[in-house]
C-alpha atoms as an extended CHARMM CRD file, in Angstrom:
* protein
*
        73  EXT
         1         1  MET       CA             -4.4380000000      -10.8820000000        0.2930000000  PROA      1               0.0000000000
         2         2  PRO       CA             -2.6040000000       -7.9790000000       -1.2730000000  PROA      2               0.0000000000
         3         3  ALA       CA             -3.5440000000       -5.7810000000       -4.2510000000  PROA      3               0.0000000000
         4         4  PRO       CA             -2.6420000000       -6.5400000000       -7.8170000000  PROA      4               0.0000000000
         5         5  HSD       CA              0.9490000000       -4.8890000000       -8.5680000000  PROA      5               0.0000000000
         6         6  GLN       CA              0.8700000000       -4.0400000000       -5.0900000000  PROA      6               0.0000000000
         7         7  GLN       CA              4.9220000000       -4.8770000000       -5.2440000000  PROA      7               0.0000000000
         8         8  GLN       CA              5.3150000000       -2.6040000000       -8.5780000000  PROA      8               0.0000000000
         9         9  LEU       CA              4.4720000000        0.6920000000       -6.1320000000  PROA      9               0.0000000000
        10        10  SER       CA              6.6340000000        2.6290000000       -4.2460000000  PROA      10              0.0000000000
        11        11  PRO       CA              7.2580000000        1.8410000000       -0.3860000000  PROA      11              0.0000000000
        12        12  ASP       CA              5.2570000000        5.4490000000        0.2450000000  PROA      12              0.0000000000
        13        13  CYS       CA              2.6570000000        4.5350000000       -1.7740000000  PROA      13              0.0000000000
        14        14  GLN       CA              2.1250000000        1.2000000000       -0.3430000000  PROA      14              0.0000000000
        15        15  ARG       CA              1.6970000000        2.6800000000        3.2840000000  PROA      15              0.0000000000
        16        16  GLY       CA             -0.2350000000        5.0900000000        1.8110000000  PROA      16              0.0000000000
        17        17  THR       CA             -2.5400000000        2.4220000000        0.2750000000  PROA      17              0.0000000000
        18        18  ASP       CA             -2.2830000000        0.2890000000        3.4610000000  PROA      18              0.0000000000
        19        19  ILE       CA             -3.5040000000        3.4660000000        5.2660000000  PROA      19              0.0000000000
        20        20  ALA       CA             -6.0310000000        3.9670000000        3.3050000000  PROA      20              0.0000000000
        21        21  ALA       CA             -7.4680000000        0.2150000000        3.2620000000  PROA      21              0.0000000000
        22        22  GLY       CA             -7.2250000000        0.6290000000        7.1350000000  PROA      22              0.0000000000
        23        23  LEU       CA             -9.4370000000        3.6130000000        7.3200000000  PROA      23              0.0000000000
        24        24  MET       CA            -12.0370000000        2.3070000000        4.7980000000  PROA      24              0.0000000000
        25        25  LYS       CA            -12.1260000000       -1.2070000000        7.2130000000  PROA      25              0.0000000000
        26        26  GLU       CA            -12.9450000000        1.0450000000       10.3100000000  PROA      26              0.0000000000
        27        27  VAL       CA            -15.7070000000        3.0710000000        8.4040000000  PROA      27              0.0000000000
        28        28  VAL       CA            -17.2920000000        0.2360000000        7.0060000000  PROA      28              0.0000000000
        29        29  GLN       CA            -17.3060000000       -1.3880000000       10.2330000000  PROA      29              0.0000000000
        30        30  ALA       CA            -18.8700000000        1.7800000000       11.8470000000  PROA      30              0.0000000000
        31        31  CYS       CA            -21.2990000000        2.4920000000        9.3980000000  PROA      31              0.0000000000
        32        32  GLU       CA            -22.6880000000       -1.1590000000        8.4640000000  PROA      32              0.0000000000
        33        33  ASP       CA            -26.2190000000       -0.6940000000        9.9760000000  PROA      33              0.0000000000
        34        34  ASP       CA            -26.6690000000        2.6400000000        8.4410000000  PROA      34              0.0000000000
        35        35  VAL       CA            -25.5260000000        1.1620000000        4.8770000000  PROA      35              0.0000000000
        36        36  HSD       CA            -28.5150000000       -1.7190000000        5.7100000000  PROA      36              0.0000000000
        37        37  LYS       CA            -31.0460000000        0.9270000000        6.7560000000  PROA      37              0.0000000000
        38        38  TYR       CA            -30.4410000000        3.6700000000        4.1940000000  PROA      38              0.0000000000
        39        39  CYS       CA            -28.7620000000        2.3140000000        1.3370000000  PROA      39              0.0000000000
        40        40  ALA       CA            -29.9150000000       -1.2640000000        0.6620000000  PROA      40              0.0000000000
        41        41  GLY       CA            -31.5120000000       -0.6550000000       -2.6520000000  PROA      41              0.0000000000
        42        42  ALA       CA            -28.7960000000        1.5900000000       -3.4970000000  PROA      42              0.0000000000
        43        43  ALA       CA            -27.1060000000        0.5830000000       -7.0400000000  PROA      43              0.0000000000
        44        44  PRO       CA            -23.5810000000       -1.2570000000       -6.9620000000  PROA      44              0.0000000000
        45        45  GLY       CA            -21.1460000000        1.5180000000       -6.4780000000  PROA      45              0.0000000000
        46        46  THR       CA            -23.1430000000        4.1820000000       -5.2260000000  PROA      46              0.0000000000
        47        47  THR       CA            -22.8190000000        3.3270000000       -1.3890000000  PROA      47              0.0000000000
        48        48  LYS       CA            -20.9020000000        6.7670000000       -0.6250000000  PROA      48              0.0000000000
        49        49  ASP       CA            -23.3380000000        8.5450000000       -2.4170000000  PROA      49              0.0000000000
        50        50  CYS       CA            -26.0030000000        7.0610000000       -0.3820000000  PROA      50              0.0000000000
        51        51  LEU       CA            -24.2190000000        7.8720000000        2.8400000000  PROA      51              0.0000000000
        52        52  ARG       CA            -23.7040000000       11.5930000000        1.5150000000  PROA      52              0.0000000000
        53        53  THR       CA            -27.3320000000       12.0760000000        0.9870000000  PROA      53              0.0000000000
        54        54  ASN       CA            -28.3670000000       10.6850000000        3.9810000000  PROA      54              0.0000000000
        55        55  PHE       CA            -25.7460000000       11.9650000000        6.2880000000  PROA      55              0.0000000000
        56        56  ARG       CA            -28.2190000000       13.8260000000        8.5660000000  PROA      56              0.0000000000
        57        57  SER       CA            -29.5730000000       10.4850000000        9.4160000000  PROA      57              0.0000000000
        58        58  LEU       CA            -26.5380000000        8.7400000000       10.0510000000  PROA      58              0.0000000000
        59        59  SER       CA            -25.4800000000        7.3250000000       13.7290000000  PROA      59              0.0000000000
        60        60  PHE       CA            -23.1080000000        9.2760000000       15.3740000000  PROA      60              0.0000000000
        61        61  GLY       CA            -20.2000000000        6.5370000000       15.3680000000  PROA      61              0.0000000000
        62        62  CYS       CA            -20.6360000000        6.3300000000       11.2700000000  PROA      62              0.0000000000
        63        63  LYS       CA            -20.4880000000       10.1260000000       10.6460000000  PROA      63              0.0000000000
        64        64  ARG       CA            -17.3960000000       10.1200000000       13.3510000000  PROA      64              0.0000000000
        65        65  GLU       CA            -15.5970000000        7.4150000000       11.0890000000  PROA      65              0.0000000000
        66        66  LEU       CA            -16.5580000000        9.1860000000        8.0390000000  PROA      66              0.0000000000
        67        67  PHE       CA            -15.0700000000       12.6940000000        9.2550000000  PROA      67              0.0000000000
        68        68  GLU       CA            -11.9580000000       11.0320000000       10.6460000000  PROA      68              0.0000000000
        69        69  ALA       CA            -11.2560000000        9.1020000000        7.4520000000  PROA      69              0.0000000000
        70        70  LYS       CA            -11.7550000000       12.2620000000        4.9130000000  PROA      70              0.0000000000
        71        71  LYS       CA             -9.7780000000       14.2630000000        7.6430000000  PROA      71              0.0000000000
        72        72  ALA       CA             -6.9320000000       11.3740000000        6.9740000000  PROA      72              0.0000000000
        73        73  MET       CA             -6.5900000000       11.6660000000        3.6140000000  PROA      73              0.0000000000
């Protein structure tokens, strides 16, 4: 389902949001177990901060996807 007002965005912006959404999907998949392990009790909207706080303990796959997503942004 496209984001509200997606059609009003410039083509470049639409491509950028599509790329960001794809990167986030990969991060969510790679970090799912880590989120459950380290951030299950985190307040809504604080998962990113929780992952950052627990970065040293995260699985290799999660760390790799976080790094790749950051590099691509």
